[in-house]
XYZ file of C-alpha atoms in Angstrom:
663
model
C -63.143 -29.351 64.418
C -63.554 -28.359 67.568
C -62.532 -32.116 68.921
C -59.269 -31.836 67.509
C -58.124 -28.861 68.990
C -58.879 -30.491 72.333
C -56.295 -32.582 74.093
C -56.877 -36.405 74.796
C -56.177 -35.665 78.303
C -59.147 -33.620 78.645
C -61.553 -36.472 77.282
C -60.112 -38.642 79.591
C -60.593 -36.105 82.695
C -64.282 -35.332 81.665
C -65.363 -38.802 80.864
C -64.081 -40.749 83.920
C -66.143 -39.088 86.244
C -68.190 -42.332 86.573
C -66.120 -44.525 85.041
C -67.638 -47.417 86.093
C -70.387 -47.022 83.618
C -69.819 -49.245 80.374
C -71.818 -46.636 78.146
C -69.376 -43.527 78.972
C -66.388 -45.377 78.495
C -67.920 -46.696 74.967
C -68.464 -42.958 73.906
C -65.193 -42.047 75.620
C -63.475 -44.409 73.127
C -65.834 -43.328 69.884
C -64.865 -39.803 70.416
C -60.989 -40.270 70.871
C -60.936 -42.266 67.870
C -62.722 -39.502 65.886
C -60.553 -37.131 67.211
C -57.346 -38.798 66.028
C -59.000 -39.837 62.676
C -59.508 -35.649 62.222
C -56.435 -35.032 63.061
C -54.478 -37.158 60.654
C -56.866 -37.330 57.883
C -55.091 -34.593 55.566
C -51.445 -35.989 56.583
C -52.433 -39.734 55.826
C -54.266 -38.533 52.462
C -50.867 -36.755 51.307
C -48.918 -39.501 52.531
C -51.228 -42.117 50.333
C -51.094 -40.132 46.899
C -48.085 -40.923 45.294
C -47.156 -41.130 41.831
C -48.167 -44.510 41.042
C -51.891 -43.073 42.269
C -51.161 -39.911 40.224
C -50.713 -42.730 36.990
C -53.211 -44.348 37.846
C -56.306 -41.710 38.452
C -55.117 -39.710 35.149
C -55.576 -42.990 33.244
C -58.550 -43.603 34.464
C -59.925 -40.558 34.071
C -58.635 -39.946 30.213
C -60.455 -43.718 30.127
C -63.470 -42.157 31.030
C -63.374 -39.480 28.763
C -63.339 -42.111 26.002
C -66.595 -43.446 27.042
C -68.603 -40.175 28.209
C -69.268 -36.719 27.198
C -66.425 -34.095 28.215
C -68.784 -32.081 30.628
C -69.565 -35.101 32.406
C -65.982 -36.169 32.766
C -65.185 -32.315 34.014
C -67.868 -32.717 36.678
C -66.064 -35.715 37.997
C -62.773 -33.710 37.859
C -64.432 -31.122 40.211
C -65.811 -33.597 42.495
C -62.403 -34.941 43.032
C -60.791 -31.635 43.310
C -63.235 -30.673 45.904
C -62.608 -34.447 47.833
C -58.573 -33.643 47.435
C -59.131 -30.202 49.314
C -56.343 -31.516 51.834
C -53.984 -32.812 49.183
C -52.119 -30.188 47.178
C -50.606 -32.505 45.283
C -53.414 -34.354 43.878
C -55.470 -31.312 43.438
C -52.488 -29.680 41.484
C -52.673 -32.976 39.366
C -56.461 -33.213 38.421
C -56.294 -29.140 37.962
C -53.646 -29.831 35.410
C -55.463 -32.707 33.727
C -58.488 -30.127 33.358
C -56.501 -27.838 32.240
C -55.351 -30.476 29.351
C -59.191 -31.538 28.466
C -60.369 -27.977 28.199
C -57.928 -26.703 25.995
C -59.680 -26.198 22.943
C -62.207 -24.331 24.546
C -60.078 -21.086 24.776
C -57.269 -19.203 26.607
C -59.622 -18.664 30.116
C -60.131 -22.429 30.787
C -56.482 -23.262 30.494
C -55.041 -20.531 32.786
C -57.747 -20.375 35.315
C -56.617 -24.025 36.260
C -52.996 -23.853 35.534
C -52.452 -20.442 37.594
C -54.272 -22.527 40.734
C -52.158 -25.625 40.076
C -48.519 -23.874 40.082
C -49.682 -21.938 43.612
C -49.589 -25.792 44.989
C -46.576 -27.217 43.394
C -42.974 -26.490 42.647
C -40.016 -28.428 40.964
C -38.219 -29.065 43.661
C -40.954 -30.817 45.290
C -43.011 -32.421 42.945
C -40.892 -32.769 39.744
C -43.063 -34.614 37.513
C -46.346 -32.664 38.317
C -44.516 -29.491 37.433
C -43.248 -30.980 34.250
C -46.938 -32.149 33.491
C -48.109 -28.189 34.539
C -45.479 -27.214 32.033
C -46.306 -28.902 29.330
C -49.950 -28.133 29.239
C -48.448 -24.420 29.532
C -46.672 -24.774 26.452
C -49.684 -25.581 24.698
C -50.813 -22.411 25.414
C -47.704 -20.812 24.764
C -47.502 -22.084 20.790
C -51.647 -22.351 20.031
C -52.521 -18.964 21.723
C -49.502 -17.020 21.852
C -48.420 -17.813 18.556
C -45.022 -18.432 19.909
C -43.915 -21.687 19.074
C -40.139 -20.902 19.207
C -40.554 -20.538 22.824
C -42.693 -23.399 23.342
C -40.181 -25.571 22.076
C -37.358 -23.896 24.077
C -39.854 -24.928 27.166
C -40.498 -28.334 25.935
C -36.830 -29.227 24.696
C -35.413 -27.748 28.789
C -38.353 -30.377 29.973
C -36.957 -33.285 28.044
C -33.487 -32.809 29.941
C -35.414 -33.453 33.187
C -34.523 -37.031 34.541
C -37.750 -37.114 36.063
C -39.625 -37.113 32.791
C -39.685 -40.598 32.250
C -40.974 -41.714 35.773
C -44.882 -41.349 34.591
C -45.480 -42.684 31.113
C -49.008 -40.962 30.909
C -47.147 -37.528 31.772
C -44.458 -38.542 29.002
C -47.048 -39.416 26.267
C -48.799 -35.969 26.901
C -45.587 -34.293 26.746
C -44.277 -36.165 23.146
C -47.709 -34.902 21.545
C -46.953 -31.334 22.629
C -43.515 -31.786 21.615
C -44.325 -33.120 18.094
C -47.245 -30.318 18.078
C -44.528 -27.580 18.027
C -42.223 -29.031 15.763
C -44.413 -29.552 13.229
C -45.770 -25.501 13.675
C -41.911 -24.684 13.538
C -41.355 -27.112 10.165
C -38.702 -28.987 12.245
C -38.954 -31.803 10.142
C -35.549 -33.560 10.713
C -36.364 -33.484 14.771
C -40.075 -35.410 14.194
C -38.995 -39.129 13.695
C -37.253 -39.147 17.120
C -40.402 -38.310 19.687
C -42.772 -40.153 17.351
C -40.802 -43.297 17.417
C -40.477 -42.782 21.436
C -44.305 -41.730 21.659
C -45.098 -45.374 19.689
C -42.753 -47.435 22.132
C -44.133 -45.591 25.730
C -48.168 -45.848 24.191
C -47.383 -49.555 23.949
C -45.899 -49.543 27.028
C -48.919 -47.727 29.264
C -51.276 -49.798 27.175
C -49.689 -52.669 28.711
C -49.162 -51.552 32.653
C -52.617 -49.769 32.577
C -54.157 -52.184 30.475
C -56.222 -49.345 28.403
C -55.830 -48.815 24.603
C -56.735 -45.542 24.769
C -53.572 -43.999 24.721
C -52.682 -45.831 21.896
C -55.105 -43.165 19.824
C -52.828 -40.313 20.597
C -50.285 -42.211 18.423
C -52.817 -42.797 15.692
C -53.951 -39.201 15.687
C -50.131 -38.180 15.696
C -49.221 -40.279 12.515
C -52.816 -39.162 10.939
C -51.679 -35.530 11.186
C -48.038 -36.603 10.091
C -50.018 -38.458 6.437
C -51.855 -34.901 6.018
C -48.709 -32.852 6.151
C -46.997 -34.511 3.640
C -50.372 -34.661 1.044
C -50.691 -38.235 1.330
C -54.680 -37.380 1.918
C -55.980 -40.746 1.332
C -53.711 -42.117 4.233
C -54.556 -39.563 6.366
C -58.343 -39.673 5.836
C -58.248 -43.577 6.243
C -56.213 -42.884 9.762
C -58.542 -40.407 10.981
C -61.492 -42.589 9.833
C -60.485 -45.130 12.569
C -60.156 -42.422 15.398
C -63.743 -41.155 14.136
C -65.254 -44.608 14.652
C -63.869 -45.143 17.389
C -65.052 -41.857 19.549
C -67.998 -42.512 17.945
C -68.893 -45.541 19.565
C -67.771 -44.198 22.984
C -70.077 -41.051 22.225
C -67.114 -38.830 22.507
C -68.688 -36.100 20.113
C -65.883 -33.094 21.076
C -62.992 -35.790 19.979
C -65.254 -36.536 16.989
C -65.471 -32.561 15.741
C -61.589 -32.177 16.290
C -61.088 -35.215 13.877
C -63.051 -33.862 11.419
C -61.823 -30.355 11.782
C -58.141 -31.819 11.521
C -59.926 -33.541 8.416
C -61.492 -30.001 6.783
C -58.341 -28.029 7.397
C -55.839 -30.376 5.616
C -53.844 -28.335 3.347
C -53.986 -30.768 0.133
C -57.778 -31.686 0.421
C -60.257 -30.442 -2.121
C -62.474 -27.429 -1.256
C -65.528 -29.593 -1.863
C -64.261 -32.514 0.665
C -63.564 -29.474 3.454
C -67.099 -28.561 3.137
C -68.227 -32.057 3.666
C -65.846 -32.836 6.940
C -66.755 -29.279 7.919
C -70.711 -30.177 7.841
C -69.782 -33.418 9.954
C -67.704 -31.697 12.608
C -69.852 -28.868 13.044
C -73.077 -31.844 13.077
C -71.088 -33.254 16.267
C -70.103 -30.267 18.200
C -70.640 -26.551 17.456
C -68.751 -24.890 19.969
C -64.751 -25.318 20.148
C -61.813 -23.741 19.219
C -62.291 -24.577 15.222
C -65.587 -24.431 14.894
C -65.894 -20.758 13.752
C -63.490 -21.912 10.768
C -65.934 -24.769 10.205
C -68.852 -22.854 10.091
C -67.135 -19.937 7.408
C -66.270 -23.076 5.274
C -70.159 -24.284 4.799
C -71.295 -20.587 4.579
C -68.822 -20.102 1.209
C -70.256 -23.111 0.109
C -73.802 -22.415 0.302
C -72.962 -18.449 -1.143
C -71.407 -20.448 -3.894
C -75.017 -22.184 -4.555
C -76.946 -19.024 -4.231
C -77.946 -19.374 -0.528
C -77.123 -15.901 0.939
C -79.239 -16.532 4.510
C -76.017 -16.733 6.384
C -74.149 -13.654 4.946
C -75.138 -11.165 7.952
C -72.743 -13.864 10.273
C -70.356 -13.841 8.244
C -68.321 -10.903 10.359
C -69.079 -12.644 13.266
C -65.877 -14.379 14.776
C -66.682 -17.178 17.996
C -64.937 -16.000 21.147
C -63.905 -19.591 21.987
C -61.715 -19.489 18.954
C -58.448 -17.638 20.157
C -55.840 -19.680 18.650
C -54.304 -17.251 15.650
C -54.014 -19.816 12.670
C -57.365 -20.683 13.211
C -58.930 -16.717 13.135
C -56.515 -16.191 10.177
C -58.302 -19.368 8.304
C -61.524 -17.857 9.791
C -61.008 -14.433 7.871
C -59.935 -15.995 4.876
C -62.887 -18.266 3.819
C -65.111 -14.796 5.008
C -63.060 -12.903 2.782
C -63.695 -15.411 -0.113
C -67.325 -15.020 0.464
C -67.358 -11.475 0.552
C -65.507 -11.514 -2.787
C -68.448 -13.660 -4.370
C -70.875 -11.268 -3.254
C -68.962 -8.256 -4.758
C -68.693 -6.607 -1.438
C -64.713 -5.923 -1.948
C -64.531 -3.554 1.454
C -65.333 -6.033 3.564
C -63.645 -9.022 1.895
C -60.497 -5.974 2.359
C -61.226 -6.004 6.264
C -61.131 -9.913 6.705
C -57.444 -9.320 4.349
C -56.364 -7.077 7.164
C -57.264 -9.675 9.974
C -54.557 -11.820 8.463
C -51.421 -9.853 10.228
C -49.311 -12.195 8.935
C -47.612 -10.796 5.505
C -46.407 -14.227 4.553
C -49.616 -16.156 4.734
C -50.293 -17.392 1.266
C -54.377 -17.149 2.375
C -53.892 -13.542 2.778
C -51.910 -13.125 -0.801
C -54.947 -15.097 -2.218
C -57.629 -12.454 -0.981
C -55.303 -9.414 -1.731
C -54.341 -10.854 -5.349
C -58.680 -11.016 -5.803
C -59.315 -7.598 -4.142
C -56.753 -5.832 -6.266
C -58.059 -7.349 -9.524
C -61.576 -6.297 -8.664
C -60.159 -2.878 -7.767
C -58.763 -2.407 -11.196
C -54.792 -2.563 -9.649
C -53.191 -4.924 -11.979
C -49.812 -4.455 -10.962
C -50.785 -4.983 -7.388
C -52.514 -7.931 -8.318
C -49.574 -9.117 -10.221
C -47.291 -9.103 -7.301
C -49.793 -10.413 -4.547
C -50.480 -13.184 -7.594
C -46.610 -13.737 -7.532
C -46.347 -13.632 -3.841
C -49.516 -16.485 -3.237
C -47.846 -18.751 -6.067
C -44.324 -18.440 -4.193
C -45.839 -19.396 -0.784
C -47.827 -22.372 -2.056
C -44.992 -23.774 -3.770
C -42.791 -23.521 -0.636
C -45.762 -25.094 1.607
C -45.655 -27.978 -1.335
C -41.619 -28.079 -0.709
C -42.145 -28.518 2.912
C -44.415 -30.986 2.214
C -41.815 -33.221 0.458
C -39.291 -32.277 2.849
C -41.525 -33.884 5.821
C -42.386 -36.717 3.311
C -38.711 -37.556 3.188
C -38.520 -37.470 6.999
C -41.316 -39.491 7.449
C -39.408 -42.615 5.670
C -37.030 -42.387 8.504
C -39.897 -42.110 11.078
C -41.847 -45.002 9.436
C -39.224 -47.388 8.769
C -38.201 -46.856 12.590
C -41.520 -47.580 13.689
C -41.493 -51.157 11.280
C -38.293 -52.086 12.596
C -39.472 -51.589 16.320
C -42.649 -53.850 15.429
C -40.591 -56.131 14.335
C -38.131 -56.479 16.706
C -40.569 -56.270 19.485
C -42.258 -59.271 17.737
C -38.966 -61.106 17.661
C -38.645 -60.159 21.351
C -42.189 -61.565 21.811
C -41.618 -64.918 20.242
C -38.276 -65.176 22.037
C -39.450 -64.814 25.414
C -42.367 -66.933 24.518
C -39.819 -69.753 23.809
C -37.922 -69.022 27.215
C -41.155 -69.353 28.719
C -41.814 -72.359 27.296
C -38.214 -74.053 28.080
C -38.304 -72.580 32.029
C -41.966 -74.222 32.497
C -40.280 -77.743 31.113
C -37.725 -77.006 33.298
C -39.829 -76.599 36.280
C -42.151 -79.419 35.567
C -38.992 -81.283 35.232
C -37.504 -80.297 38.893
C -38.497 -83.031 41.046
C -35.776 -85.514 38.813
C -32.243 -84.500 39.395
C -30.425 -81.034 39.242
C -28.317 -82.378 36.374
C -31.879 -82.136 34.205
C -32.913 -79.088 35.694
C -29.333 -77.659 34.628
C -29.520 -79.534 31.071
C -32.787 -77.865 30.441
C -31.148 -74.195 31.162
C -28.389 -74.718 29.118
C -30.081 -76.269 26.208
C -32.697 -72.852 26.435
C -29.285 -70.596 26.720
C -28.018 -72.206 23.584
C -31.518 -71.455 21.911
C -31.455 -68.020 23.126
C -27.933 -67.756 21.555
C -28.705 -68.999 18.417
C -31.494 -67.394 17.602
C -30.051 -63.916 18.348
C -26.804 -65.288 16.021
C -29.336 -66.098 13.451
C -31.227 -62.887 13.269
C -27.786 -60.709 13.362
C -26.779 -63.236 10.343
C -30.194 -62.239 8.868
C -29.922 -58.333 9.234
C -26.200 -59.173 7.601
C -27.241 -60.826 4.756
C -30.190 -58.571 4.160
C -27.658 -55.614 3.839
C -24.425 -57.465 1.986
C -27.574 -58.395 -0.997
C -28.659 -54.670 -1.265
C -25.270 -53.061 -1.159
C -22.370 -52.955 -3.755
C -19.426 -54.633 -1.600
C -17.009 -52.468 -3.578
C -18.288 -48.952 -3.616
C -20.505 -49.128 -0.487
C -23.600 -47.851 -3.158
C -26.595 -49.603 -3.525
C -26.549 -52.376 -6.126
C -28.443 -52.487 -9.224
C -31.604 -54.382 -7.692
C -31.688 -52.113 -4.946
C -31.510 -49.321 -6.672
C -34.449 -50.177 -8.916
C -36.322 -51.050 -5.993
C -35.921 -47.875 -4.375
C -36.358 -45.902 -7.600
C -39.988 -47.731 -8.100
C -40.829 -46.369 -4.454
C -39.669 -42.921 -5.223
C -42.004 -43.398 -8.742
C -45.228 -43.837 -6.677
C -44.389 -40.850 -4.512
C -43.640 -38.715 -6.920
C -46.626 -39.805 -8.858
C -49.160 -38.962 -5.640
C -47.336 -35.432 -4.781
C -46.606 -34.387 -8.015
C -42.739 -33.636 -7.830
C -40.725 -34.284 -11.116
C -38.164 -37.367 -11.274
C -34.631 -37.748 -13.820
C -32.431 -40.330 -13.902
C -29.038 -40.075 -15.378
C -26.497 -43.112 -16.354
C -23.020 -42.499 -15.792
C -19.519 -44.091 -17.275
C -16.315 -43.484 -16.210
C -14.156 -42.490 -19.237
C -11.166 -44.787 -20.101
C -12.012 -47.001 -17.470
C -10.299 -50.057 -18.999
C -7.744 -48.220 -20.017
C -6.964 -47.432 -16.341
C -7.049 -50.698 -15.830
C -4.553 -52.012 -18.206
C -1.867 -49.351 -17.362
C -2.205 -49.167 -13.619
C -3.383 -52.579 -12.751
C -7.260 -53.618 -11.217
C -6.297 -52.514 -7.638
C -6.026 -48.658 -9.159
C -9.217 -49.581 -10.659
C -11.034 -50.118 -8.104
C -9.580 -47.259 -5.850
C -11.115 -44.962 -8.586
C -14.361 -46.767 -8.142
C -14.386 -46.106 -4.560
C -13.193 -42.393 -5.231
C -16.476 -41.612 -7.454
C -18.859 -43.358 -4.874
C -17.156 -40.828 -2.115
C -17.228 -38.034 -4.033
C -21.059 -38.876 -5.048
C -21.871 -39.466 -1.446
C -20.422 -36.222 -0.378
C -21.622 -34.209 -3.002
C -25.406 -35.579 -3.729
C -28.770 -34.751 -1.748
C -30.455 -36.588 0.676
C -33.045 -36.637 -2.097
C -31.317 -38.577 -4.527
C -30.746 -42.104 -4.973
C -27.575 -43.388 -6.344
C -26.225 -46.908 -7.119
C -23.712 -49.063 -8.854
C -25.296 -50.335 -12.194
C -22.379 -52.627 -13.399
C -18.948 -52.499 -13.716
C -17.854 -49.040 -14.324
C -21.464 -47.827 -14.900
C -23.475 -45.940 -11.835
C -27.127 -44.477 -11.834
C -28.460 -41.648 -10.409
C -32.147 -40.930 -9.570
C -33.056 -37.097 -8.493
C -36.097 -34.811 -7.905
C -35.086 -32.534 -10.901
C -36.861 -32.138 -14.027
C -34.644 -29.335 -15.812
C -32.000 -31.089 -17.269
C -29.246 -27.506 -17.136
C -30.128 -27.946 -13.579
C -29.395 -31.724 -13.161
C -26.629 -31.042 -15.274
C -24.726 -28.575 -12.924
C -25.264 -31.390 -10.094
C -22.998 -33.738 -12.264
C -20.632 -30.878 -13.004
C -20.157 -30.853 -9.534
C -19.639 -34.360 -8.743
C -17.407 -34.370 -11.325
C -15.575 -31.616 -9.379
C -15.734 -33.657 -5.958
C -14.658 -36.758 -7.947
C -11.419 -35.087 -9.313
C -10.371 -33.592 -6.215
C -10.669 -37.247 -4.719
C -8.811 -38.917 -6.954
C -6.149 -36.017 -7.007
C -5.667 -36.208 -3.016
C -5.919 -40.142 -3.151
C -1.904 -41.101 -3.296
C -2.624 -44.389 -4.598
C -4.366 -42.745 -8.044
C -2.862 -39.072 -8.212
C -4.431 -38.663 -11.489
C -7.620 -37.177 -13.058
C -10.345 -39.453 -13.931
C -13.809 -38.466 -16.031
C -16.912 -39.637 -16.718
C -19.648 -39.049 -18.976
C -23.187 -39.062 -18.915
C -26.578 -39.601 -19.904
C -29.796 -37.447 -18.586
C -33.553 -38.849 -18.951
C -37.003 -37.248 -17.442
C -39.342 -39.772 -16.566
C -42.861 -38.687 -17.743
C -45.682 -40.982 -17.877
C -48.293 -41.352 -20.955
C -51.393 -40.371 -18.506
C -52.563 -37.953 -15.675
C -52.469 -41.793 -13.846
C -49.531 -43.360 -15.099
C -46.840 -44.490 -13.228
C -43.488 -43.263 -15.117
C -41.522 -45.922 -16.568
C -38.140 -45.915 -14.607
C -36.704 -48.493 -17.756
C -37.764 -46.861 -20.289
C -36.158 -43.875 -18.534
C -32.612 -45.632 -18.340
C -33.399 -46.755 -22.020
C -32.941 -43.120 -22.840
C -30.259 -42.350 -20.640
C -28.325 -44.941 -21.797
C -28.656 -43.590 -25.628
C -27.864 -40.254 -24.472
C -24.788 -42.008 -22.673
C -23.629 -43.641 -25.782
C -24.065 -40.336 -27.216
C -21.990 -38.265 -24.923
C -19.045 -40.838 -25.440
C -19.555 -40.535 -29.445
C -18.826 -36.928 -28.834
C -15.395 -37.143 -27.194
C -16.825 -38.310 -23.539
C -16.306 -36.194 -20.666
C -19.606 -34.789 -20.902
C -23.358 -34.764 -20.360
C -26.082 -35.014 -22.944
C -29.896 -34.627 -22.557
C -32.352 -34.987 -25.239
C -31.992 -31.151 -26.256
C -28.125 -30.135 -25.704
C -24.516 -32.001 -24.419
C -22.086 -29.738 -21.926
C -18.781 -30.774 -21.764
C -17.560 -31.376 -17.626
C -13.439 -31.092 -18.725
C -11.888 -28.281 -21.033
C -9.642 -30.706 -22.929
C -6.536 -27.950 -23.047
C -6.575 -27.112 -19.168
C -8.019 -30.235 -17.832
C -10.228 -27.829 -15.660
C -14.091 -28.035 -15.080
C -15.807 -26.429 -18.028
C -18.082 -23.346 -16.690
C -21.603 -23.787 -15.983
C -23.455 -22.984 -19.304
C -25.698 -24.668 -21.576
C -23.600 -26.028 -24.877
C -24.814 -25.408 -28.144
C -27.471 -28.013 -29.039
C -25.855 -30.620 -30.905
C -28.935 -31.115 -33.356
C -28.375 -27.587 -34.570
C-alpha cells in the first residue's frame, strides 16, 4: 500500500532521470500498473459482485454441501470470507450462509456470524441480503427463543417486501423457515400457499442453476408434513429417499438430522424410535437433536436391563439449546428414572419441562404421583395427559384436511406444467418447421404461423372444455352439490383416511318430507327452488370435514366425522333450522319444509377392515324408512328417534334424546 499512496507524477519524476534506458522505462510501466491495480481493486471487486454473483455463489456452496461434509464446506466459506475482506456485500452474504448452515450447532454459531453480517448491510442498500439475514434470524427466534409468534410476524412482514423474489435461492430458504414457524404455531390453514410456492420456486431454481439439490428442501417439507398428519408410512418413505441421497453424498450430518426427524415423529411406536435414534447417532452424534436420540437409546437399554449409562441420564448436551428438544430429552430421562425407581430424579426431569400444557410433562407426573401414592393428583395428571394427546390427534386431523388442499394444488401444478411443456414443445416444433421453410416464400411462413396459433388456441380451448366437463360430471347441476358418483368416490377416500388415522365416520340419508305434494300443489319450479334452498342451508351449516351430495330426487346423503348419533342428530337439527329459515326468506317458497333422516355409523368387521360405505348407506336407508313411518320430520338412529319439528307449534324440537322407540 506504500505505492498506492504515492502520486503517479512522483513515479514519473523519479524514473525519468535516465529516460533513454529501456529497462528503466519497463520498470516504470510495471510499477505504474501495480499502483493502479492496488488502488482500484476493492472498488472493482465490490462493483463486480452483484445479485447474480450472490445467487451463483450460494447455490455452488449449497451444492458442495451435498457432496462434502459440513466441516469441509465451512472451511471453504471461511476462506471465501477471507478473500472477500474488501467486499462487505459478499462478506455479509457468506457470513449469513454460514449462520444458516450452522443453525443446528447452537445459538452461539448463529449470533456470531449474523452480528457481523448485520454490521455490513442495511435494508436500504442491500435489501435482498438483509432479507436473507433476517430469515436466518427468525430460526433463532422460533427455535432457540421459543417465540414462534414473533418469528411469524417477522417473516410475514418480510413476505410483503418486493425484493424477496429477486433471488430464488433466498426465497426458497425464506419459505422453509416460514413453513416451520407455521407448523410450530399450528397455523394449518396458512401452510398450503407457501408449500405450493416452495414447489414452484424449487423447480425454477433447479432449471436456472442446473442443480437438483434445492428440490430436496421441498421433499423434506413434504416428509415433515406427512409425519404431522400421522401418515408415518409415507413420511418414512420420503425421509428414506432423502437419507439415501445424503448417504450417497457422504453428508453424515444431514443424514443424522433426517433420522432425528423420523425418531421424533409423534405417531411412531417407541421401538421404531429407538431404531432411528441409533441410526442418527451412528451418522453424527454432536448436533442439536443428538441429546434426545441418546436419551431414547438409553431408555431402551434400561428397559432391557442394561444400566451402564444411568449416570449420564442427568447430563444434557450443551449444543442442544432448542427448548422443545430439551423437554423431550428430560421426558425420556424421566421415564428411565421411573423404571429404575428413582422418583426424585424423575420429578427433577419433569420440572425441566416448564410448559404446563405439555403431554410429556403430564405423562411423567401421573406416573410419579402414582408411585408416591398421591392418587388424586395422579388422576388429574392422567386426565390432563389424555386431553393433550386427544388435542394432538385433533391437530393432526386438521392438518390432514388442509393437506388435501396442498396435495391437490401440487398435483394441479404438475399437471399444468406438463401440459405447458407439451404445448411449448409443439409450438417449438412448429416454429422450427417455419424457419426451415423460410427460403420458400413469406406466404408459407405466414401460413405456418397461423396454423401454429390455431393449434395453440385449439389446445387451450380443449383443455378448458375437459376441465369444465370434469366439473359437470362431479356436480349436480340443480343444487351444486356432489352427485351420487362423486360423493361415493370422495366417501371411499375418506374411509381409507379414517382407517389410517383412527377417527370415526357416520352416514346420514335425508329425504325431504311430502316433496311430491309440493310439486303437485306448487309446481316443479317451486320444487326445484326447495331443493336449491336445502343445498344452500346445508352448505351454510355443515363443517369443512363433512361431505354432502344429492343421492337422487329429493334424497341427500351426508358423511361426517362423528360416531355419537346424538351429536350427529344435533348437527342435522341445525341443518333443519337453517333449511326452514332459507325457505321462509325465499319469496318463491315462503313456507316451511322439513326432512326425515336415518343415521348409521361406519364400522369395520376387524382391525384392518375398511368400513363398508354401501352397508352403512343400506342401514341408514332402513332407519330413514323408520323415521318416515313414525310420522316424518325426525331423525332415527339404531337406538332412538328424535323429532326435528314440533307439530303443534311448527318449531324446532329441543336438543334432547327422544324416548327409545324399542321401548
